[in-house]
Coordinates of C-alpha atoms and ligand atoms in Angstrom, one line a residue:
M170 CA -28.7 24.5 -26.7
I171 CA -25.5 25.9 -28.0
C172 CA -25.0 28.9 -25.5
N173 CA -26.1 25.9 -22.5
F174 CA -22.9 23.5 -24.5
K175 CA -20.3 26.5 -24.6
F176 CA -20.9 27.7 -21.7
G177 CA -20.4 23.5 -19.9
A178 CA -17.9 23.6 -21.2
L179 CA -15.9 26.4 -20.2
F180 CA -16.8 25.7 -17.0
D181 CA -15.2 22.1 -17.6
V182 CA -11.9 24.1 -19.2
L183 CA -11.9 25.9 -15.5
K184 CA -13.0 24.2 -13.5
I185 CA -10.4 21.0 -14.7
T186 CA -7.3 23.6 -14.9
K187 CA -7.8 24.4 -11.1
L188 CA -7.8 20.8 -10.2
K189 CA -5.0 20.7 -12.9
I190 CA -2.7 23.9 -10.1
L191 CA -4.0 22.1 -7.1
S192 CA -3.3 18.4 -7.5
F193 CA 0.9 19.6 -9.3
M194 CA 2.2 19.5 -5.4
N195 CA 0.2 17.3 -3.9
K196 CA 3.4 14.5 -2.0
F197 CA 1.7 11.4 -1.3
Y198 CA 3.6 9.4 1.2
I199 CA 2.1 5.6 1.9
T200 CA 3.5 2.3 3.9
T201 CA 3.1 -0.7 3.9
S202 CA 4.3 -2.7 8.2
I203 CA 7.9 -4.0 7.4
A204 CA 6.9 -7.3 7.7
Y205 CA 8.9 -10.0 10.0
A206 CA 12.2 -11.9 8.3
N207 CA 11.0 -15.4 10.0
A208 CA 9.9 -16.6 7.9
A209 CA 8.6 -16.4 3.8
P210 CA 6.0 -14.1 2.9
H211 CA 2.9 -15.2 3.5
I212 CA -0.6 -14.0 1.9
G213 CA -1.7 -12.4 4.2
F214 CA 1.1 -10.0 3.7
A215 CA 1.0 -9.7 -0.2
M216 CA -2.8 -9.0 0.2
E217 CA -1.3 -5.6 2.7
V218 CA 1.9 -4.5 -0.3
C219 CA -1.2 -5.4 -2.6
Q220 CA -4.3 -2.4 -1.3
A221 CA -0.7 0.1 -0.7
D222 CA 0.1 -0.8 -4.7
A223 CA -3.1 0.4 -5.9
L224 CA -3.7 3.6 -4.0
A225 CA -0.3 4.7 -5.0
R226 CA -1.0 4.0 -8.3
Y227 CA -3.9 5.6 -8.5
H228 CA -2.2 8.7 -7.1
R229 CA 0.8 8.8 -9.4
M230 CA -3.0 8.5 -12.5
K231 CA -3.9 11.6 -10.3
G232 CA -0.5 13.2 -10.7
D233 CA 0.6 13.2 -7.2
D234 CA 4.0 12.8 -6.4
V235 CA 3.9 9.0 -4.7
F236 CA 6.8 8.2 -2.1
F237 CA 5.4 4.3 -1.7
L238 CA 7.8 3.0 1.3
S239 CA 7.9 -1.3 2.4
G240 CA 10.5 -3.5 3.9
T241 CA 11.8 -5.6 5.8
D242 CA 11.8 -6.0 10.5
E243 CA 14.9 -8.2 10.0
N244 CA 15.7 -7.4 14.3
G245 CA 15.2 -9.7 17.5
I246 CA 15.5 -12.9 19.7
K247 CA 13.1 -14.3 17.3
I248 CA 15.4 -14.2 14.2
K249 CA 18.2 -14.5 15.9
K250 CA 16.8 -18.2 17.7
T251 CA 15.6 -19.0 13.8
A252 CA 18.9 -19.1 11.7
E253 CA 20.3 -20.9 14.8
E254 CA 18.4 -23.6 14.3
K255 CA 19.3 -23.7 10.4
K256 CA 22.3 -22.7 11.2
I257 CA 23.0 -20.6 9.4
G258 CA 24.3 -16.8 10.2
T259 CA 21.4 -14.8 11.8
Q260 CA 22.8 -11.5 8.5
E261 CA 22.4 -14.4 6.3
F262 CA 19.9 -16.0 7.3
V263 CA 17.4 -12.2 7.2
D264 CA 19.1 -10.9 3.8
E265 CA 17.6 -14.6 2.8
I266 CA 14.4 -13.5 4.1
S267 CA 14.2 -10.2 2.8
A268 CA 14.9 -11.3 -0.7
K269 CA 12.1 -12.7 -0.7
F270 CA 10.2 -10.8 0.1
Q271 CA 11.8 -8.4 -2.6
L272 CA 11.0 -11.0 -4.7
L273 CA 6.6 -11.3 -3.9
L274 CA 6.9 -7.6 -4.3
N275 CA 8.0 -8.0 -7.9
T276 CA 6.8 -10.5 -8.7
L277 CA 2.9 -8.5 -7.4
N278 CA 3.5 -5.3 -9.8
V279 CA 4.5 -2.9 -6.3
S280 CA 5.7 0.1 -7.3
N281 CA 7.6 0.9 -4.0
N282 CA 9.8 3.0 -5.0
D283 CA 12.0 2.2 -1.3
F284 CA 12.1 -1.3 0.6
I285 CA 14.2 -0.7 4.5
R286 CA 15.5 -3.2 6.2
T287 CA 16.3 -2.5 9.3
T288 CA 19.3 -3.8 9.5
D289 CA 20.9 -1.4 7.3
K290 CA 23.3 0.4 9.5
N291 CA 24.0 2.9 7.3
K292 CA 20.3 4.5 7.1
H293 CA 18.2 3.2 9.7
W294 CA 20.2 2.3 12.8
T295 CA 20.9 6.4 12.0
A296 CA 17.7 7.0 12.8
A297 CA 16.3 5.2 14.9
Q298 CA 19.1 6.6 17.9
K299 CA 18.8 9.5 16.5
L300 CA 15.0 9.8 17.1
W301 CA 16.1 7.8 20.6
Q302 CA 18.3 10.9 21.5
K303 CA 15.3 13.2 20.8
L304 CA 12.9 11.4 22.8
A305 CA 16.0 11.0 26.0
E306 CA 16.3 14.6 25.5
A307 CA 13.1 15.7 26.0
G308 CA 12.9 13.7 28.8
D309 CA 10.4 10.9 28.3
I310 CA 13.6 7.8 28.0
Y311 CA 13.9 6.3 31.6
K312 CA 15.5 3.6 33.7
S313 CA 14.2 0.9 35.5
E314 CA 13.7 -1.9 37.1
Y315 CA 11.2 -4.3 34.5
E316 CA 9.8 -7.5 36.8
G317 CA 7.4 -9.6 35.0
Y318 CA 6.5 -12.4 32.4
Y319 CA 8.4 -12.6 28.8
C320 CA 7.2 -14.2 25.7
V321 CA 10.2 -15.4 23.8
G322 CA 7.6 -16.8 20.7
C323 CA 5.7 -13.5 20.8
E324 CA 8.5 -11.3 20.9
A325 CA 6.7 -8.9 23.5
Y326 CA 6.0 -8.6 28.0
L327 CA 3.1 -10.2 28.8
T328 CA 1.1 -9.3 31.5
E329 CA -0.9 -11.2 33.7
K330 CA -4.0 -10.5 31.8
D331 CA -2.8 -11.4 29.0
L332 CA -2.1 -15.5 30.5
V333 CA -4.2 -18.6 30.3
N334 CA -3.8 -21.3 32.9
G335 CA -1.0 -19.5 33.2
E336 CA 0.4 -19.8 29.3
C337 CA 0.9 -17.8 26.5
P338 CA -2.6 -18.2 25.0
N339 CA -0.4 -17.6 21.3
H340 CA 2.3 -20.6 22.0
R341 CA 1.1 -22.6 24.6
K342 CA 3.4 -22.1 26.4
P343 CA 4.1 -20.9 30.0
P344 CA 5.6 -17.0 29.6
E345 CA 10.1 -16.6 31.1
K346 CA 9.5 -14.1 34.4
I347 CA 12.1 -12.1 34.0
R348 CA 13.3 -9.0 36.1
E349 CA 15.6 -6.5 34.8
E350 CA 16.9 -3.3 34.0
N351 CA 15.5 -2.2 31.6
Y352 CA 14.6 2.1 29.9
F353 CA 10.8 3.0 29.8
F354 CA 9.2 5.2 27.8
K355 CA 6.9 7.8 28.9
L356 CA 3.8 6.4 26.9
S357 CA 1.7 7.5 29.7
K358 CA 2.3 11.3 29.0
Y359 CA 0.5 11.5 26.0
S360 CA -2.5 9.2 26.8
D361 CA -4.4 12.6 26.7
K362 CA -2.7 14.4 23.7
I363 CA -3.1 10.7 21.5
K364 CA -6.7 10.7 21.9
D365 CA -7.2 14.3 21.2
E366 CA -5.6 13.9 17.8
I367 CA -7.7 11.2 16.8
E368 CA -10.8 12.6 18.1
S369 CA -10.1 15.6 16.4
G370 CA -9.7 13.6 13.3
R371 CA -6.1 15.5 12.8
L372 CA -5.3 11.7 13.3
E373 CA -7.1 9.5 10.9
I374 CA -7.8 6.0 11.7
L375 CA -9.7 4.0 8.7
P376 CA -12.8 1.3 8.8
E377 CA -14.2 3.6 12.5
S378 CA -14.5 0.1 14.5
R379 CA -11.2 0.5 14.4
R380 CA -11.1 3.8 15.4
N381 CA -13.8 2.6 18.1
E382 CA -10.6 0.2 19.3
I383 CA -8.2 2.3 19.9
L384 CA -9.9 4.9 21.3
N385 CA -11.0 2.3 24.4
I386 CA -8.1 1.7 24.8
I387 CA -6.7 4.9 25.5
K388 CA -9.2 5.5 27.1
G389 CA -8.4 2.9 29.8
G390 CA -5.0 4.9 30.0
L391 CA -1.7 4.0 28.7
K392 CA 1.3 2.6 30.5
D393 CA 4.7 3.4 29.9
V394 CA 6.6 0.7 28.0
S395 CA 10.3 -0.8 28.4
F396 CA 12.4 0.8 25.4
S397 CA 15.5 -1.5 25.5
R398 CA 16.8 -5.0 27.1
P399 CA 20.3 -6.0 28.8
K400 CA 22.3 -6.5 25.9
N401 CA 22.9 -10.0 26.9
V402 CA 19.8 -11.3 26.1
L403 CA 18.7 -9.4 23.1
D404 CA 21.8 -8.6 20.9
W405 CA 21.0 -9.1 17.3
G406 CA 19.0 -5.6 17.5
V407 CA 19.6 -1.5 17.6
P408 CA 23.0 -0.3 20.5
V409 CA 20.6 2.6 22.8
P410 CA 23.0 5.6 21.7
G411 CA 25.7 5.3 25.0
D412 CA 24.1 2.8 26.6
N413 CA 26.5 -0.5 25.1
S414 CA 24.7 -2.6 27.6
Q415 CA 21.0 -2.0 25.8
T416 CA 19.3 -2.7 22.3
M417 CA 16.2 -1.0 21.8
Y418 CA 13.4 -3.2 22.4
V419 CA 11.1 -3.3 19.0
W420 CA 9.2 0.1 19.4
C421 CA 12.3 2.6 18.7
D422 CA 13.2 0.6 16.6
A423 CA 10.9 -0.8 14.2
L424 CA 8.9 2.2 13.9
T425 CA 11.5 4.4 13.2
N426 CA 11.5 2.6 9.6
Y427 CA 9.3 5.2 8.2
I428 CA 11.3 8.3 8.4
S429 CA 14.8 6.5 8.3
A430 CA 13.8 5.5 4.6
L431 CA 13.4 8.7 3.9
G432 CA 16.9 10.2 4.8
Y433 CA 15.7 11.0 8.8
G434 CA 19.2 11.6 10.7
E435 CA 21.2 11.0 7.6
S436 CA 22.9 14.4 7.8
E437 CA 24.2 14.2 11.1
V438 CA 26.4 11.1 9.4
H439 CA 27.3 14.0 7.3
A440 CA 28.4 15.9 9.7
L441 CA 30.7 14.2 11.6
A442 CA 32.2 12.7 8.6
R443 CA 32.7 17.0 7.8
N444 CA 33.5 17.7 11.7
G445 CA 36.0 14.3 11.8
K446 CA 39.6 14.6 10.5
E447 CA 40.1 16.5 7.6
D448 CA 41.9 14.5 5.4
S449 CA 40.1 10.8 6.2
Y450 CA 36.6 12.9 4.7
R451 CA 35.9 12.6 1.6
L452 CA 32.6 13.0 0.2
K453 CA 31.8 9.8 -0.7
P454 CA 28.4 8.8 -2.9
E455 CA 27.2 7.5 0.0
L456 CA 27.4 10.2 2.1
Q457 CA 25.8 12.8 -1.4
T458 CA 22.6 9.6 -1.1
S459 CA 22.5 10.9 2.2
K460 CA 21.9 14.5 1.5
Q461 CA 19.5 14.1 -1.3
S462 CA 17.5 11.5 1.0
T463 CA 17.4 14.2 4.2
K464 CA 15.2 16.1 1.3
N465 CA 13.4 13.3 1.2
F466 CA 12.8 13.6 4.9
Q467 CA 11.3 16.6 4.3
K468 CA 9.3 16.5 1.4
Y469 CA 7.7 13.5 2.2
W470 CA 7.1 13.5 6.0
P471 CA 4.7 12.9 7.4
A472 CA 3.3 10.0 6.2
D473 CA -0.2 10.4 4.3
V474 CA -1.4 7.5 5.3
H475 CA 0.1 3.7 6.7
I476 CA -1.4 0.5 5.9
I477 CA -1.1 -1.8 8.3
G478 CA -3.0 -5.3 9.2
K479 CA -5.5 -5.1 12.7
D480 CA -3.1 -7.0 15.4
I481 CA 0.3 -4.0 15.2
L482 CA -3.1 -1.6 16.0
R483 CA -1.9 0.2 19.1
F484 CA 1.6 0.5 18.4
H485 CA 0.6 2.4 15.1
A486 CA -1.9 4.3 16.4
A487 CA -0.9 5.1 20.5
I488 CA 3.0 4.8 20.6
W489 CA 4.4 5.7 17.2
P490 CA 2.4 8.7 18.3
A491 CA 3.7 9.9 21.1
M492 CA 7.6 8.8 19.9
L493 CA 7.0 11.4 17.1
M494 CA 5.3 13.9 19.9
S495 CA 7.5 14.0 21.8
A496 CA 10.8 14.4 19.3
E497 CA 8.2 17.2 18.0
L498 CA 7.8 15.0 14.7
S499 CA 4.2 15.9 12.3
L500 CA 2.2 12.7 13.2
P501 CA 0.6 10.4 10.5
K502 CA -2.6 11.6 8.9
K503 CA -4.3 8.2 8.2
I504 CA -3.8 3.6 9.5
F505 CA -5.7 2.1 7.0
V506 CA -6.5 -1.2 9.4
H507 CA -6.8 -4.8 7.6
G508 CA -7.9 -7.5 8.7
F509 CA -6.4 -11.1 8.4
I510 CA -7.2 -13.6 5.5
T511 CA -8.3 -17.0 6.9
S512 CA -8.5 -20.2 4.3
G513 CA -11.8 -21.9 3.9
G514 CA -12.7 -20.8 7.5
Q515 CA -10.4 -21.8 9.4
K516 CA -6.6 -19.7 10.6
M517 CA -3.8 -20.9 7.7
S518 CA -1.8 -23.4 9.4
K519 CA 1.2 -25.5 9.1
S520 CA -0.3 -28.6 11.0
L521 CA -3.7 -28.1 8.8
G522 CA -1.5 -27.7 5.0
N523 CA -4.0 -24.7 4.6
V524 CA -1.0 -22.4 4.0
V525 CA -1.6 -20.3 1.2
D526 CA 1.2 -19.2 -0.9
P527 CA 0.4 -16.2 -3.5
F528 CA 3.9 -17.4 -5.3
E529 CA 2.2 -20.0 -6.2
V530 CA -1.4 -18.8 -7.2
A531 CA 0.3 -15.5 -8.6
D532 CA 2.3 -18.4 -11.0
K533 CA -0.4 -20.9 -11.8
Y534 CA -3.3 -18.0 -12.2
S535 CA -1.7 -14.4 -13.1
V536 CA -0.6 -12.2 -10.9
D537 CA -3.6 -10.0 -11.7
A538 CA -5.8 -12.7 -10.9
L539 CA -4.4 -12.7 -7.6
R540 CA -4.3 -8.9 -6.9
Y541 CA -8.3 -8.6 -8.1
Y542 CA -9.1 -11.3 -6.1
L543 CA -7.6 -9.7 -3.3
L544 CA -8.1 -6.1 -3.4
K545 CA -12.2 -7.6 -4.1
E546 CA -12.8 -10.5 -2.2
I547 CA -11.3 -9.3 0.7
P548 CA -13.6 -6.7 2.1
S549 CA -10.6 -3.5 2.6
G550 CA -10.4 -3.2 6.5
G551 CA -12.5 -6.0 7.0
D552 CA -11.7 -9.7 7.5
G553 CA -11.9 -12.2 4.2
D554 CA -11.0 -15.8 3.0
F555 CA -9.6 -17.6 0.5
S556 CA -10.3 -20.1 -0.9
F557 CA -9.1 -22.3 -4.2
G558 CA -12.6 -22.7 -5.3
R559 CA -14.0 -19.0 -4.4
F560 CA -11.0 -18.2 -6.8
E561 CA -11.5 -20.4 -9.3
K562 CA -15.9 -19.3 -9.2
V563 CA -14.5 -14.8 -9.5
Y564 CA -11.4 -16.1 -11.7
Q565 CA -14.2 -17.6 -14.2
A566 CA -16.6 -15.4 -13.7
D567 CA -15.0 -11.7 -13.6
L568 CA -11.9 -11.9 -15.4
A569 CA -11.9 -15.0 -18.4
N570 CA -16.2 -14.7 -19.4
G571 CA -16.4 -10.5 -17.4
L572 CA -13.2 -8.0 -18.4
G573 CA -11.8 -10.6 -20.5
N574 CA -15.2 -10.9 -22.7
L575 CA -16.4 -7.7 -23.8
T576 CA -12.8 -6.8 -24.4
A577 CA -12.5 -9.7 -26.8
R578 CA -16.4 -8.5 -27.9
V579 CA -15.2 -5.4 -28.7
L580 CA -12.0 -5.4 -29.9
A581 CA -14.1 -8.1 -32.4
L582 CA -16.5 -5.7 -33.8
A583 CA -14.4 -3.0 -34.6
K584 CA -11.9 -4.9 -36.6
I585 CA -15.2 -6.2 -38.8
S586 CA -16.1 -2.6 -38.3
T587 CA -13.2 -1.2 -40.1
F588 CA -13.8 2.5 -39.1
H589 CA -11.0 4.9 -38.3
F590 CA -12.5 6.3 -34.9
S591 CA -11.3 9.4 -33.9
I592 CA -12.0 12.7 -31.8
S593 CA -12.9 14.0 -35.9
N594 CA -16.8 11.6 -35.3
H595 CA -18.8 14.2 -34.6
F596 CA -21.3 11.8 -31.9
P597 CA -24.6 13.0 -30.1
V598 CA -24.0 13.5 -26.6
S599 CA -24.5 9.8 -25.5
N600 CA -25.6 8.3 -22.1
F601 CA -22.3 6.7 -22.3
Q602 CA -20.9 9.7 -21.4
T603 CA -23.4 10.9 -18.4
T604 CA -23.4 7.2 -16.9
I605 CA -19.3 7.0 -16.7
N606 CA -19.0 10.6 -15.6
G607 CA -21.2 8.9 -12.2
V608 CA -19.0 5.9 -12.7
W609 CA -16.2 8.1 -11.7
E610 CA -16.4 10.0 -8.6
K611 CA -17.8 7.0 -6.8
Y612 CA -14.6 5.5 -8.0
E613 CA -13.0 8.2 -6.6
D614 CA -14.7 8.4 -3.8
T615 CA -14.2 4.5 -2.5
L616 CA -10.9 4.8 -3.6
N617 CA -9.9 7.7 -0.8
N618 CA -12.2 6.1 1.4
F619 CA -10.2 3.2 1.4
K620 CA -12.9 1.0 -0.2
L621 CA -11.0 -1.0 -2.4
N622 CA -13.5 -4.0 -2.1
E623 CA -16.4 -1.7 -3.8
T624 CA -14.9 0.1 -6.0
L625 CA -13.4 -3.3 -7.8
N626 CA -17.3 -3.9 -8.1
I627 CA -18.5 -0.4 -9.5
I628 CA -16.3 -1.6 -11.9
W629 CA -17.6 -5.1 -12.9
K630 CA -21.7 -3.3 -12.4
F631 CA -20.0 -0.2 -16.0
I632 CA -18.7 -3.5 -17.2
G633 CA -21.9 -5.3 -16.7
V634 CA -23.7 -2.1 -18.3
C635 CA -21.4 -2.5 -21.6
D636 CA -22.9 -6.3 -22.0
E637 CA -26.0 -5.7 -22.0
Y638 CA -25.5 -2.6 -24.0
V639 CA -24.1 -5.4 -27.1
E640 CA -26.7 -7.5 -26.5
K641 CA -29.5 -4.8 -26.3
E642 CA -27.6 -2.7 -30.0
K643 CA -26.6 -6.4 -31.2
P644 CA -24.1 -3.5 -33.6
W645 CA -23.2 -6.9 -35.8
G646 CA -26.4 -6.0 -37.9
L647 CA -26.1 -2.7 -37.6
E648 CA -24.7 -0.3 -40.0
G649 CA -23.3 2.9 -40.9
D650 CA -23.7 5.9 -38.5
R651 CA -24.9 3.6 -36.3
K652 CA -22.7 1.4 -36.0
R653 CA -20.3 3.6 -35.9
E654 CA -22.0 5.3 -33.1
V655 CA -23.0 1.9 -31.4
V656 CA -18.9 0.8 -31.9
F657 CA -17.1 3.5 -31.0
N658 CA -19.0 4.1 -27.6
L659 CA -18.1 0.7 -26.9
L660 CA -14.3 0.8 -27.5
E661 CA -14.5 4.5 -25.6
S662 CA -15.9 2.9 -22.9
L663 CA -13.3 0.0 -23.4
R664 CA -11.1 2.6 -23.0
Q665 CA -12.4 4.0 -19.8
I666 CA -12.4 1.0 -17.6
A667 CA -8.2 0.2 -19.1
W668 CA -7.9 3.1 -17.1
M669 CA -10.9 2.2 -14.3
I670 CA -8.5 -1.0 -13.7
R671 CA -5.1 -0.1 -14.0
P672 CA -4.2 0.0 -10.5
F673 CA -5.5 -1.9 -9.2
M674 CA -4.3 -4.4 -12.6
P675 CA -1.2 -3.2 -14.1
E676 CA -1.1 -5.9 -17.0
A677 CA -4.0 -6.4 -17.5
S678 CA -4.4 -2.8 -18.1
D679 CA -1.6 -2.7 -20.4
K680 CA -3.1 -5.4 -23.1
I681 CA -6.2 -3.2 -23.1
F682 CA -4.4 -0.2 -24.6
K683 CA -2.0 -2.4 -26.7
Q684 CA -5.0 -3.7 -29.3
L685 CA -7.0 0.4 -28.1
F686 CA -3.5 1.6 -29.6
T687 CA -1.5 0.1 -32.3
D688 CA 0.0 2.1 -33.0
E689 CA 3.1 3.3 -30.5
E690 CA 3.3 7.5 -30.6
N691 CA -0.8 7.5 -30.8
R692 CA -0.4 5.4 -27.3
K693 CA 2.1 6.7 -25.8
K694 CA -0.3 10.6 -26.4
E695 CA -2.8 8.4 -24.4
M696 CA -0.1 7.1 -21.8
N697 CA 0.6 10.1 -20.6
K698 CA -2.1 11.5 -19.9
N699 CA -3.5 11.9 -16.3
L700 CA -6.3 11.1 -14.6
D701 CA -8.7 13.7 -15.8
E702 CA -7.2 13.8 -19.4
A703 CA -7.8 10.8 -19.4
R704 CA -11.4 10.6 -18.1
Q705 CA -13.1 13.3 -20.7
W706 CA -15.1 11.3 -23.2
G707 CA -14.0 10.5 -26.7
K708 CA -11.2 12.6 -27.0
A709 CA -8.9 10.1 -27.7
E710 CA -8.4 8.5 -32.1
F711 CA -8.6 4.8 -32.8
I712 CA -6.5 3.8 -35.4
N713 CA -6.2 0.1 -36.5
V714 CA -7.8 -1.3 -32.9
K715 CA -6.4 -5.4 -32.7
K716 CA -7.5 -8.4 -30.8
G717 CA -4.9 -10.2 -29.2
E718 CA -4.5 -11.9 -27.1
S719 CA -7.1 -13.0 -24.4
L720 CA -6.6 -11.4 -21.3
F721 CA -7.9 -14.1 -19.7
M722 CA -7.3 -17.4 -20.3
R723 CA -10.3 -19.5 -19.5
L724 CA -9.3 -22.3 -17.3
Ligands
ZN989 ZN1 3.6 -15.9 22.7

C-alpha cells in the first residue's frame, strides 16, 4: 500500500515537472475578427470576444505566453457614407464607434492584450502596404478591368448567381453595374495548395461542418479576387503602394490586421527613418516600440487560432491563407467558426425591435451572467438564441440556485464548523479526488476542442455532485473527524470549481477565492498557482473562511 502510494506520488511529480517544462515556452496567439465600425456593437460580437477571452484565460492559466488581439475594421465606402449621413467627419465617426467596441471589451472583462484599428497609419497601413508589395513581388497582383455588379450595402462585388430577381438579397436593391480598372490577386493559383493544407489538418477548421463547407467551395475552384478600387469611388482606406489612383479593397486591408498588430512591416518604418537625413533622424519613442513589436511578430506569428463568424469563413479560410502563402508567411494553425444569435427565434432587426444590447444585459444581470449565457446557452460553433425569458431561467437555475447557492452553503458550513482546514489534515483519499480528476480531464479535453458549452456543462454537473453530497451527508448533524472530512471535501471542491470557472466568469471566481482565502498572503499563494498546481487535491490551507456577499443576486 505504502509502496504503491510512493510510486504514484513519484510518478505524479515526474509528470508535473515534465508538463511544466513543456508548457514553459508555449506561446498562444488568439484573435477575434475585427468588428466593422459602422454601428454599435451587437450581441454576436459580444459572444465572439467572450469565447476568445475564455480560451485566452484558460491558456494563461496553463502557463502559456498568450497574446490576445481584437480590433475594429474602419475603412470602406459604407463607413464614409454613414458618417456623411450623420454629418460628422469620417475619422470622428470611426473614433466614436471604435471607442464603443473598446468599452464593450472592458465592460465584459475581456483580457485582450492589444486592440488594432485599421485607420492606424503607423502600425496598420505600413503592414498592409508591405504585404501588398510582397504579393506584387511574387507576381500575384495584376491590373485588369472589372465589369460586373457591386452592392454598396454589402461593400462587395456580386455575381449574377448572387442576385435574386436582379436585386441584392441582403439589401433588396439592384446593385450598381460597374466597369473599372482594378488590381486583382491570383487566388486561383492557390486553390490546390489551400485544399491540401486544410485536408492535411495543418490548417484546422472547426467545427467539422465548416471544414466541409470551405472544402466544397475550394473544390469548385477559387477565382481571382478584385484587390483594389479606384480612388474616386473608394477614398477611405489604405492607398495602394506605388499607385495613387487606387485604394486597397477590404482583403489586403482588413485581414492584415492579424499581423500588423504584431508589428509586421514596422521595421521598414525604422529603416526609412534611418535612411533619411541624419539630422532629421531621432530615435522617437514610437520607433522604439515598433522595434519591440516586430519582435512580437517573430514571437507570436502564426496565430494559434482565429475566432470568426460563419459569414466570413471564405475570407479567412481561402483568401487569407493564399495571401500568406504568396508572401511566404506561415498559415494560422486553426480557424474556429461560430454561428449567429437570433432573438426570440427571429433574426435581430431594428424594425422588429428585438435587438439585444449587450451593455444593457450586462448592466441588468451582471457581466458574468451574460458571459455564462453566451458561452453555455449558445452552442460553441453553432447557432443559438437569446431571449430574456430563457436568460432569467438559466440565471436562476444555474447561477443563483446553482453555483451561488453551493458557495453560500459550503462557506456557512465551514464557518460554523470553525476548524482550521489545512494540509496537515490527513484525510483518507476521498472519492472526490478521483471524481475531480475525471472532471479536469474532460474540462481540458472540451476546451482544447473549443467546446466551451460542454466544458460548462461538465462543471455544472460537478456542482450537482457537490449538492447531492451535502444532502446525503447532512454535515450539520455530523461531529468530529467525520464532519471535518466532509466540510473539507466541500471546501476543496469549491476551490477547484473557482479555478474551473475562472476563464468563463472571472469575477465570480475572484469572489469565491476572496471568501475561501480571507488572508491576503494565503490568497496570493493560491492565485500564483498554475493549472497543474491548482488541480492538486488537498494542498490548500483554509483559515478563517468567510461567507461574503452573494455571487448572484436573486431576481
Ligand atoms: Zn447588398
